[in-house]
Coordinates of C-alpha atoms in Angstrom, one line a residue:
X1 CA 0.0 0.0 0.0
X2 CA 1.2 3.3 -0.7
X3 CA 2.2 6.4 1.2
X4 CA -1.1 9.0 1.9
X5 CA 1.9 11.6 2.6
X6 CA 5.2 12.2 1.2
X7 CA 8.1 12.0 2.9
X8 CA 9.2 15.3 2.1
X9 CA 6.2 17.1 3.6
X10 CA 6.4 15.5 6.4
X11 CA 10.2 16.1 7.0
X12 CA 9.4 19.8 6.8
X13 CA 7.2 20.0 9.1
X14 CA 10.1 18.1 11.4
X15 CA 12.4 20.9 10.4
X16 CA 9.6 23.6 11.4
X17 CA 9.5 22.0 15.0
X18 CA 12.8 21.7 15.2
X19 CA 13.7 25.2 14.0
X20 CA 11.1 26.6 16.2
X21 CA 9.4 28.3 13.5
X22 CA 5.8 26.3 14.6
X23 CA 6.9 26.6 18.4
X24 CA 4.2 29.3 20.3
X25 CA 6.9 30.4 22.7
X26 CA 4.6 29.4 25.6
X27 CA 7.3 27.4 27.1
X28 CA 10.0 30.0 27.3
X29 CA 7.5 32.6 28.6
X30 CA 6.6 29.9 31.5
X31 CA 9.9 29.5 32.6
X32 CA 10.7 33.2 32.5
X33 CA 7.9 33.6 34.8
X34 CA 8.7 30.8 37.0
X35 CA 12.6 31.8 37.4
X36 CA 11.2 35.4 38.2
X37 CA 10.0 33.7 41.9
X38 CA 13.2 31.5 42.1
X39 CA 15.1 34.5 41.6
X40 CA 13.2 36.9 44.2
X41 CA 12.9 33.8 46.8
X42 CA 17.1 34.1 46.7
X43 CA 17.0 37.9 47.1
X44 CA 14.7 37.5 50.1
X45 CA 16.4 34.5 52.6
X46 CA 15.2 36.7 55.7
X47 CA 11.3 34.9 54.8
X48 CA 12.7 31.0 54.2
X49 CA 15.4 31.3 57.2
X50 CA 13.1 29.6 59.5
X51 CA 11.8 26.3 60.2
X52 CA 8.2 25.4 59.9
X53 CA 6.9 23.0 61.9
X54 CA 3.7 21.2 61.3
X55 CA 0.4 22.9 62.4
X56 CA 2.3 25.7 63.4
X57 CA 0.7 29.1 62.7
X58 CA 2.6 31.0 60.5
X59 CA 0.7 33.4 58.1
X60 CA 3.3 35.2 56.4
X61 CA 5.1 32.1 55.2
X62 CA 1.4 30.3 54.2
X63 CA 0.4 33.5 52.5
X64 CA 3.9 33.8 50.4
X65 CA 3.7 29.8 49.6
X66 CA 0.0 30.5 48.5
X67 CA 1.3 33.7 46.2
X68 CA 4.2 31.9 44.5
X69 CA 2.1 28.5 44.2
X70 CA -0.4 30.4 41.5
X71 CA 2.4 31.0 39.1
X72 CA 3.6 27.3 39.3
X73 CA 2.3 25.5 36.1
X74 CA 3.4 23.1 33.3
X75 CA 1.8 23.7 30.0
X76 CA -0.9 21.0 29.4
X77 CA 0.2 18.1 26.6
X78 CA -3.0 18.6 24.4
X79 CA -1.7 22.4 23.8
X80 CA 1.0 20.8 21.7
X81 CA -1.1 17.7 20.1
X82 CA -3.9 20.1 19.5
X83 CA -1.4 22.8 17.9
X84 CA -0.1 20.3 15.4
X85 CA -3.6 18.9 14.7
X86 CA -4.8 22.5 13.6
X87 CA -1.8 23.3 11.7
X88 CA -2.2 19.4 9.8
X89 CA -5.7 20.6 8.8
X90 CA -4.8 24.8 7.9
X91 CA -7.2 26.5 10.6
X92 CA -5.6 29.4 11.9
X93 CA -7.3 30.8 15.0
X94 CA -4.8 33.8 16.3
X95 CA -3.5 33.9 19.2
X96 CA -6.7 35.6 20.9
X97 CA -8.8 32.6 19.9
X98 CA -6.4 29.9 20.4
X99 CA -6.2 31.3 24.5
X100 CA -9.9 31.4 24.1
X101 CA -10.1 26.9 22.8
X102 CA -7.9 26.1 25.9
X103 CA -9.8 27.9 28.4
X104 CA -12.5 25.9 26.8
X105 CA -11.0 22.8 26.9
X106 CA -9.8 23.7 30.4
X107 CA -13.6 24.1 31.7
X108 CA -14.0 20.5 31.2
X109 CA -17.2 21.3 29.3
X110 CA -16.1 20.7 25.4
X111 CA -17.4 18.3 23.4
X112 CA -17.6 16.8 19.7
X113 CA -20.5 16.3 17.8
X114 CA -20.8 14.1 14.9
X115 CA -20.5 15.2 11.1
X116 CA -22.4 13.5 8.1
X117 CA -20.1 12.1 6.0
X118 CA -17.0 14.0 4.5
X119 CA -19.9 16.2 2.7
X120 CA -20.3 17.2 6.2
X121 CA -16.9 17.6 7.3
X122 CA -16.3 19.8 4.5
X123 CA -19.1 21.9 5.2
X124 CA -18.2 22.1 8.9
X125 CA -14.4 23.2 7.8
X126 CA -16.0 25.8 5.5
X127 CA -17.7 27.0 7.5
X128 CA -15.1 27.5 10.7
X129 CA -12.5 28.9 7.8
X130 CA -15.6 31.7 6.8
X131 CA -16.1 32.3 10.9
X132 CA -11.8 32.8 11.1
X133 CA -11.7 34.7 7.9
X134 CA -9.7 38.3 8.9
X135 CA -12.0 41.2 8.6
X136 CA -11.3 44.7 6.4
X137 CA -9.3 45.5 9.0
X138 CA -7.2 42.6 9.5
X139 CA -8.8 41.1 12.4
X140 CA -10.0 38.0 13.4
X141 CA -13.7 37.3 14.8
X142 CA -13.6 36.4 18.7
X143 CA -14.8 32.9 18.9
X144 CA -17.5 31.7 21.5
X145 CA -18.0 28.1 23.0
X146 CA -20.3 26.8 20.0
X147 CA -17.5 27.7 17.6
X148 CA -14.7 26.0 19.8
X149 CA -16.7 23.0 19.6
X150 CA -17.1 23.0 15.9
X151 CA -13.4 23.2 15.9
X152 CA -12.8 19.9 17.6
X153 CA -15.4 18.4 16.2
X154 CA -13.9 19.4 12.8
X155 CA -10.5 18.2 14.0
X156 CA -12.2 14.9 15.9
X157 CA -13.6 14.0 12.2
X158 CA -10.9 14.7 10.3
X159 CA -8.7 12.6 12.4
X160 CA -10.7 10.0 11.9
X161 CA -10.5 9.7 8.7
X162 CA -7.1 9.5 8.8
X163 CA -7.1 6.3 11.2
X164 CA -6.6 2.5 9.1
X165 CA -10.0 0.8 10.1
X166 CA -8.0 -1.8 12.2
X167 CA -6.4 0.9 14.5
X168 CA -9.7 1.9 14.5
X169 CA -11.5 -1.5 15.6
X170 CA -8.5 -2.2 17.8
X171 CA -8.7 0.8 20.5
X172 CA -12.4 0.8 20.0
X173 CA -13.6 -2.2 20.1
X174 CA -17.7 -3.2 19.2
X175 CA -19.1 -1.0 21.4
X176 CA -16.9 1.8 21.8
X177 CA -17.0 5.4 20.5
X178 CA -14.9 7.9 18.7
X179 CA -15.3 11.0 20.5
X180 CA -14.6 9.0 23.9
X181 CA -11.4 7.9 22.2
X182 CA -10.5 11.5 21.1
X183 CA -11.5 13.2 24.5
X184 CA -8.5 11.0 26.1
X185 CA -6.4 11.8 23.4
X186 CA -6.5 15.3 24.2
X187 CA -7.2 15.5 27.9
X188 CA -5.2 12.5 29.3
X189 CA -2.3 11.9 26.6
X190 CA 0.0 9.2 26.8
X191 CA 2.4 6.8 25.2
X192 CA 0.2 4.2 23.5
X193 CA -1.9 7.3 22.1
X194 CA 0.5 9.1 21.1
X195 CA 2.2 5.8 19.3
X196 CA -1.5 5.4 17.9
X197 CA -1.5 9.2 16.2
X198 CA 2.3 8.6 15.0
X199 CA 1.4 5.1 12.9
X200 CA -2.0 7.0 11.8
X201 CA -0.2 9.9 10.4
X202 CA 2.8 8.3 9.0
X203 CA 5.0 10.4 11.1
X204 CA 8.2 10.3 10.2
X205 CA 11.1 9.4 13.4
X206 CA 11.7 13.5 13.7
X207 CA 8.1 14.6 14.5
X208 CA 7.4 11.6 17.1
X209 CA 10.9 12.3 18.5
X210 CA 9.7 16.3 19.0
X211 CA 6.3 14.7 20.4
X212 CA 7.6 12.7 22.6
X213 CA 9.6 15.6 24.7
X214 CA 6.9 18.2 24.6
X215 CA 4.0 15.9 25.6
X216 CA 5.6 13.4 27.6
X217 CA 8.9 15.0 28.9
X218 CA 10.2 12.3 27.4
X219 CA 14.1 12.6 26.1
X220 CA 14.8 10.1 24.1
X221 CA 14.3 6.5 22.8
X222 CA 15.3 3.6 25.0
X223 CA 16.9 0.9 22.5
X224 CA 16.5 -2.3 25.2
X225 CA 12.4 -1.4 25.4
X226 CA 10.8 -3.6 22.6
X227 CA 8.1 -1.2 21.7
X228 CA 10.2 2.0 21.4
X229 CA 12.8 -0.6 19.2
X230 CA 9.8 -1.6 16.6
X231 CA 9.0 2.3 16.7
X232 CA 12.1 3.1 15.6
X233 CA 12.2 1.0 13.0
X234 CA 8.8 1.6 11.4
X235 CA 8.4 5.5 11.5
X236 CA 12.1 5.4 9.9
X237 CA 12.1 2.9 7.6
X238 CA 8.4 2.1 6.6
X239 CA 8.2 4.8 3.8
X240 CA 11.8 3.4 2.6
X241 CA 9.1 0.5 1.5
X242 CA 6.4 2.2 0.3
X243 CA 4.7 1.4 3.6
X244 CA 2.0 3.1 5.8
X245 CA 3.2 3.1 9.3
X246 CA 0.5 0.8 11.1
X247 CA 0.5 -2.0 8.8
X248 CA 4.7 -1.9 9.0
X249 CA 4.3 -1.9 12.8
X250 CA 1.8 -4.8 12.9
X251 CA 3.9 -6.6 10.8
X252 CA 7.2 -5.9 13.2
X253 CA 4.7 -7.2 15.8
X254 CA 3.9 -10.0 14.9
X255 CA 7.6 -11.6 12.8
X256 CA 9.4 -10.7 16.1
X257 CA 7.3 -11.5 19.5
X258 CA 9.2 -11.5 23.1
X259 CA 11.2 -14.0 22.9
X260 CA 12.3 -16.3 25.5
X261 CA 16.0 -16.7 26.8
X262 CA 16.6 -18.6 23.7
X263 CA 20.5 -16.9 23.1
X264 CA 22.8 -17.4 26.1
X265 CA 23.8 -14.5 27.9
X266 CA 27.4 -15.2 27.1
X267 CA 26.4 -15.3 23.5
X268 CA 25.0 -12.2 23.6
X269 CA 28.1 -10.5 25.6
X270 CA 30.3 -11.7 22.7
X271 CA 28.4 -9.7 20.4
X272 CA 28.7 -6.6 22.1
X273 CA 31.9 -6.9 23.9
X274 CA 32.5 -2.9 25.0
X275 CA 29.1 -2.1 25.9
X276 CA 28.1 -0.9 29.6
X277 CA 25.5 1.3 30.9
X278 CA 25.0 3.4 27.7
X279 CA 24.0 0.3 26.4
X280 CA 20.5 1.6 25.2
X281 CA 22.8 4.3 23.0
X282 CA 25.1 2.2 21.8
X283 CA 22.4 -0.5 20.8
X284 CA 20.8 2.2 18.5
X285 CA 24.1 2.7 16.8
X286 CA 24.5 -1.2 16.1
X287 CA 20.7 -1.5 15.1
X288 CA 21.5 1.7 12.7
X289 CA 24.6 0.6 10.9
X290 CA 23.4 -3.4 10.6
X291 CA 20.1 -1.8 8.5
X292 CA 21.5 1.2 6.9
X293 CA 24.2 2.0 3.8
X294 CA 25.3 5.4 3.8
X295 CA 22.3 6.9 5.7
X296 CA 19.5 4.4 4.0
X297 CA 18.1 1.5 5.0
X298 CA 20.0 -1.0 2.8
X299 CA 18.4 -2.7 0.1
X300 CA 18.6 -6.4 1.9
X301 CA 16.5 -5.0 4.6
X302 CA 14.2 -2.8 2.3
X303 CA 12.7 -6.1 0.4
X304 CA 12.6 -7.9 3.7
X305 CA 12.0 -5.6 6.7
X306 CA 8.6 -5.6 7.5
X307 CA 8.0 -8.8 4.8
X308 CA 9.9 -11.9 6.2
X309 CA 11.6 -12.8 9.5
X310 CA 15.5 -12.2 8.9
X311 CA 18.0 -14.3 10.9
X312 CA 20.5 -11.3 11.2
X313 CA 17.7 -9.1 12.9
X314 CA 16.3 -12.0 15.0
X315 CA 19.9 -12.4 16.6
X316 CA 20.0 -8.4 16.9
X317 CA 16.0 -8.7 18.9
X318 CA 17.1 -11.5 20.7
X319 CA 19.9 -9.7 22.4
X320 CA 18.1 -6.4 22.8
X321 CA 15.8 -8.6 24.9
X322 CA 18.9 -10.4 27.0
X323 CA 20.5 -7.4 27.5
X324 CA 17.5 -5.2 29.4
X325 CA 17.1 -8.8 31.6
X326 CA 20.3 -8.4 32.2
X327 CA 19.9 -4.9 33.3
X328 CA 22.9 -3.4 31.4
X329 CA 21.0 0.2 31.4
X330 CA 18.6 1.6 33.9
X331 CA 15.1 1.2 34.1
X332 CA 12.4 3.3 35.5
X333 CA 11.7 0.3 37.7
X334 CA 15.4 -0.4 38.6
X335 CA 16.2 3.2 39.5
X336 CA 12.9 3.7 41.2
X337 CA 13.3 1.2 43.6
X338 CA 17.2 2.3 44.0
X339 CA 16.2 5.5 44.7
X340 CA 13.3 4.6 47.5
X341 CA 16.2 2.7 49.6
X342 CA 18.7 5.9 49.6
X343 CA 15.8 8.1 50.4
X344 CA 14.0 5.8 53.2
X345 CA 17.6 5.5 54.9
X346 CA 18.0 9.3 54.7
X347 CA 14.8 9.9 56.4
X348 CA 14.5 7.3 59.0
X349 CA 18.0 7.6 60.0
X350 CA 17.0 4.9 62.4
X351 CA 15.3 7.0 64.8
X352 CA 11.4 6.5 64.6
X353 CA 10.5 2.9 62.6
X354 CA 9.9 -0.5 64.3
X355 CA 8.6 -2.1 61.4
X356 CA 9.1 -5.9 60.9
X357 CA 8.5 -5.9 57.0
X358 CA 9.6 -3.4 54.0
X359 CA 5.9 -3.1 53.1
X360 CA 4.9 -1.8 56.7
X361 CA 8.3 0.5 56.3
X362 CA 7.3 2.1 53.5
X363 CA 3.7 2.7 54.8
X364 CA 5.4 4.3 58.1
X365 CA 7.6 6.3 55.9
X366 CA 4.3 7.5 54.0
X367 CA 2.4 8.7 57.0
X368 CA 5.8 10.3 57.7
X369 CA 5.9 12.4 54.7
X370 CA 2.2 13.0 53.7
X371 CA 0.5 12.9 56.8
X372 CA -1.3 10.1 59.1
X373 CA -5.2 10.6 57.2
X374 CA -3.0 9.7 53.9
X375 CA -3.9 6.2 54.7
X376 CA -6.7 4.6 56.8
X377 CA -7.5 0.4 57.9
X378 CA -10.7 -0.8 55.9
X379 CA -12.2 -3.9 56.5
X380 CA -13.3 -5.6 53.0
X381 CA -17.1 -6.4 53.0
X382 CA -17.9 -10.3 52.8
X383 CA -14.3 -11.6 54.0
X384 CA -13.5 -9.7 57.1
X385 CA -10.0 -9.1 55.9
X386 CA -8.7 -5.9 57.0
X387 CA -6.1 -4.0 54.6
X388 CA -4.3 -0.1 54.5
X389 CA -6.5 2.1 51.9
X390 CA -5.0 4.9 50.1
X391 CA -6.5 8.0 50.7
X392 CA -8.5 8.4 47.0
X393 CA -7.4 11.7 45.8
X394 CA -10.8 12.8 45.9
X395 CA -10.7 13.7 49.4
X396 CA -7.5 15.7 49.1
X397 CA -8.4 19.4 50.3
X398 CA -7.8 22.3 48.0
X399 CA -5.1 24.7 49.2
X400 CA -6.3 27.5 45.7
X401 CA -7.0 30.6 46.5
X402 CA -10.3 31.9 46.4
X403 CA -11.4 32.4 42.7
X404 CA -8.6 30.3 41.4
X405 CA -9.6 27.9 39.5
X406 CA -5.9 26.5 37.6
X407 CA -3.9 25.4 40.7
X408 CA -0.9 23.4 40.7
X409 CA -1.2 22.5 44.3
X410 CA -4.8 21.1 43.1
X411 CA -3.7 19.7 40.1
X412 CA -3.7 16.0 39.1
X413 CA 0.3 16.9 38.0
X414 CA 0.9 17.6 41.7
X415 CA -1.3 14.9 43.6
X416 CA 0.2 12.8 41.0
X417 CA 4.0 13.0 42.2
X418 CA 2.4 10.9 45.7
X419 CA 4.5 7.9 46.3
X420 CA 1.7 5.1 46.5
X421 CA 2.3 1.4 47.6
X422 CA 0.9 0.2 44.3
X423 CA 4.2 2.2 42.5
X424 CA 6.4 -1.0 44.5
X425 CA 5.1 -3.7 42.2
X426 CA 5.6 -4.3 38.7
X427 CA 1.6 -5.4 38.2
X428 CA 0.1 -2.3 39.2
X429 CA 3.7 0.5 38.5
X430 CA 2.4 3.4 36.4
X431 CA 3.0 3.4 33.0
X432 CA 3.1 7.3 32.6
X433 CA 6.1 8.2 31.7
X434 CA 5.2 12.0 32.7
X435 CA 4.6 10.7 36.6
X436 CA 7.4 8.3 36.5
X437 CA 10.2 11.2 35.8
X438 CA 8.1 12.8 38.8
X439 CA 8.6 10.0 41.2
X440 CA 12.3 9.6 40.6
X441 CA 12.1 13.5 41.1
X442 CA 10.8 13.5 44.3
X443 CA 12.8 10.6 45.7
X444 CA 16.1 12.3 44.4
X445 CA 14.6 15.4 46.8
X446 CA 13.6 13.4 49.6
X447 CA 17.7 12.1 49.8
X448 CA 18.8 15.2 49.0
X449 CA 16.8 17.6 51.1
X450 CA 18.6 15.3 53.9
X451 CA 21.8 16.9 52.9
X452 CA 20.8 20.7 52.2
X453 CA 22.2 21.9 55.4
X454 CA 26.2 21.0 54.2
X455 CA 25.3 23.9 51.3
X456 CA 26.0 27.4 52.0
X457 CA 23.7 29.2 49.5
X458 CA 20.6 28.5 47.6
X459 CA 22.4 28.6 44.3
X460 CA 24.8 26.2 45.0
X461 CA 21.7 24.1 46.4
X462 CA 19.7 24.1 42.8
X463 CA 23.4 23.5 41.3
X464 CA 23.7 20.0 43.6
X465 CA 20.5 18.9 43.0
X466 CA 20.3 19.8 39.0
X467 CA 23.3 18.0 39.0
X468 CA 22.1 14.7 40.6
X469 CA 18.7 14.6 39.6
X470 CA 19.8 15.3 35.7
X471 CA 22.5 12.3 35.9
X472 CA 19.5 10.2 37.5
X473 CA 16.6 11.4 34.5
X474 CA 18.8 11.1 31.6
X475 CA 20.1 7.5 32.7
X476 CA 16.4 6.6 32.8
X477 CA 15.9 8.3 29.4
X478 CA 13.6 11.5 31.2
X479 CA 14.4 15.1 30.1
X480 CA 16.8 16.9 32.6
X481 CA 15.4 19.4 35.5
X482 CA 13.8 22.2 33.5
X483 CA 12.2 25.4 35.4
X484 CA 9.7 25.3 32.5
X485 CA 7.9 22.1 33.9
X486 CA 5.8 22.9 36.8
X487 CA 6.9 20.1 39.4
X488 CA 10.6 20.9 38.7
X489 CA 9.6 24.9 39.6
X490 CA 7.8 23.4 42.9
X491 CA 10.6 21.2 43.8
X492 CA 13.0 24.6 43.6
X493 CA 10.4 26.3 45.3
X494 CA 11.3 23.7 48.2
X495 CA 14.5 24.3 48.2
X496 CA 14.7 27.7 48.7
X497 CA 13.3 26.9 52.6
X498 CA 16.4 26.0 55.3
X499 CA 14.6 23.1 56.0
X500 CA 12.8 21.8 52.5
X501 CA 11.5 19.0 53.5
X502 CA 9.2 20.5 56.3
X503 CA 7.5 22.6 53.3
X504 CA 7.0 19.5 51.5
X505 CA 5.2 17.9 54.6
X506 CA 3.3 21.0 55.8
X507 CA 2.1 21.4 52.2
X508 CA 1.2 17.9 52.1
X509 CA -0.1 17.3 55.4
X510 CA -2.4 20.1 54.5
X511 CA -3.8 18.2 51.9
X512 CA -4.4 15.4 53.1
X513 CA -6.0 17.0 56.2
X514 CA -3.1 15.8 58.6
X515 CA -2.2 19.6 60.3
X516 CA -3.4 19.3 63.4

């Protein structure tokens, strides 16, 4: 089957990303504002000098945390997905309008309406492009909610008829419905929809790659994790085949499954005598120069690829798979639990835990930092057994101002960075690659915070802990500390206090409803 897009286009619109001709700016104007705090919180020790103790009454520090909380934010993954989707489809809204679709979308309130037929969908387009047409004057219409709506219904539809039938049938199902699918594409992005957009719109590796760091804070591919391997090789290779992306990928899928330990460890050491923890890098280079001649895939692997099982690439999979079993690299998991046991032994220091288990540990460790309602014993109905409950995040108290509506302390970013007992097992371990470079953030705090008092001045303090948690994220593939991303601005925000890690509990404890 042929390409819908050529290669060509779709590399330009890589270089426009890249170039930062397409880019809004939103970011650097966040962290401008953000560093503007960090900077006045230095120039001002005389109001962080003190420690504050749980349920103690200080109004002057609560009303300054409250101030310099409102301008702690990250900007929202669907600005960037949606951004791309209305420059794919040549609406131009302004930048008055386009503030105006994410305060919609922000409402919760948005929704998508069906269209009949592409007869329908061109009318609709018509008639948001007559709606957005400039005036004699230059200017643009201001939009209202009905018009927003239009807009992603327009986008919704178009979308759709973009996505192979069997993408389609396989994230939907018999019973399941578009606009539910496209709601959580926008509002709760993530890896496998993001994957799903990329093989729907033939991106090429460059536009993914972008993708993956603006939406997911993701830094770069991780060549021992099977999915981001057969990723890789589809969205930069496919169109070498005449190819459309989800059919290629299927076919990866299914010619090379996990396979079991089939190639002895030793075997696979032989192969790659000189690698060590930059394994995942140096495995991309290998994969690279076995499939390509002079920067193209090389014609034995372009009439075989994504066609018939080849023995050279099966030996290639096979040892990507021994090699992340034998935990060459990182992995979220590996450094996440690494990271728990430096940062539970800086905080109990052996002075207030008499558990007999690591499971009761960790829950002591948990009241410790978010407060004793953060967990509660529930008996389960019908078998009497009695268990710890998480406190469902439901029940968290707002800390937003009156009339504040977008709140980081609020936000499902923030009560998202909570250590939880489920993140200790590999069945139930988020997949979110957004919370997971969160929880390694805050454990790399909780060990550091420990150590804060050796450091003479808050710069030096930012400079330490930049330094270890980068080292940690990048190992993990994560995107370094960035003041741009709103947990990263909170975390600094910490810092700035003498003793960080008493914000972090009185903040915390007032959530959960813990001050006494």
């Amino acid at each position: 089957m042929g390409v819908s897009k050529s290669r060509s286009s779709e590399e330009k619109w890589a270089d426009l990303w890249n170039s930062g001709i397409l880019s809004s700016g939103e970011t650097t104007i966040l962290e401008e504002e953000q560093q503007k705090f960090v900077t006045w919180m230095q120039n001002d020790d005389s109001l962080w000098d003190y420690e504050l103790k749980i349920g103690s009454s200080k109004s002057m520090q609560e009303d300054l945390l409250q101030f310099v909380a409102e301008h702690i934010k990250s900007l929202p993954a669907y600005h960037f997905i949606l951004r791309y989707f209305l420059m794919r489809y040549k609406l131009r809204l302004g930048d008055d309008n386009l503030k105006g679709l994410w305060n919609h979308i922000e409402t919760g309130k948005w929704r998508v309406h069906e269209t009949d037929g592409q007869s329908g969908l061109a009318a609709l387009f018509k008639r948001i492009r007559d709606r957005l047409a400039p005036d004699v004057d230059g200017k643009t219409a201001a939009l209202g909610k009905s018009d927003y709506n239009d807009i992603l219904s327009a986008l919704s539809a178009a979308l759709r008829t973009e996505y192979p039938d069997e993408l389609i049938a396989a994230r939907l199902g018999k019973s399941g419905r578009w606009s539910t699918y496209f709601h959580a594409l926008i509002e709760k992005p993530d890896y496998g929809k993001l994957q799903d957009v990329a093989l729907a719109l033939d991106w090429n590796w460059e536009i993914y790659s972008v993708f993956r760091m603006k939406a997911l804070k993701y830094r770069g591919i991780n060549f021992l994790e099977r999915e981001d391997v057969l990723m890789f090789l589809t969205l930069k290779y496919a169109r070498d085949c005449n190819l459309r992306c989800y059919p290629a990928f299927r076919a990866l899928s299914g010619m090379y499954p996990q396979y079991a330990n089939n190639m002895s460890y030793k075997d696979a050491r032989d192969l790659l005598p000189t690698y060590n923890e930059e394994s995942s890098a140096r495995v991309g280079e290998l994969l690279q120069d076995t499939l390509e001649h002079d920067g193209r895939l090389a014609a034995h692997y372009r009439s075989c690829l994504f066609n018939s099982p080849d023995n050279d690439l099966e030996k290639i999979f096979r040892n990507l798979q021994l090699m992340r079993a034998a935990k060459i690299t990182r992995s979220f998991q590996e450094a996440f639990h690494e990271q728990w046991n430096i940062a539970a032994e800086a905080i109990i220091r052996g002075d207030f835990t008499d558990a007999d288990s690591p499971r009761q540990m960790r829950h002591e460790i948990f009241r410790y930092l978010y407060g004793g309602n953060v967990e509660k014993l529930v008996v389960d109905p019908g078998t009497n057994n009695r268990r710890i409950a998480d406190l469902p995040d439901k029940y968290m108290i707002s800390l937003a101002p009156a009339g504040v509506t977008d709140y980081f302390l609020d936000s499902r970013e923030f009560l998202n960075t909570r250590i939880r007992d489920e993140d200790f097992y590999r069945e139930t371990m988020t997949t979110d690659q957004a919370r997971q470079r969160n929880l390694l953030l805050t454990l790399v705090f909780l060990h550091y915070q420990s150590r804060c008092g050796e450091v003479s001045s808050y710069e030096e303090r930012l400079s330490n802990f930049d330094f270890e948690a980068t080292d940690l994220l990048e190992s993990c593939g994560f995107l370094s500390l960035h003041s741009g991303y709103a947990y990263d601005a909170f975390l600094k925000l910490l810092l700035a206090c003498e003793y960080p890690l008493d914000l972090f509990q009185f903040i915390w404890y007032k959530k959960t409803g813990s001050v006494v």
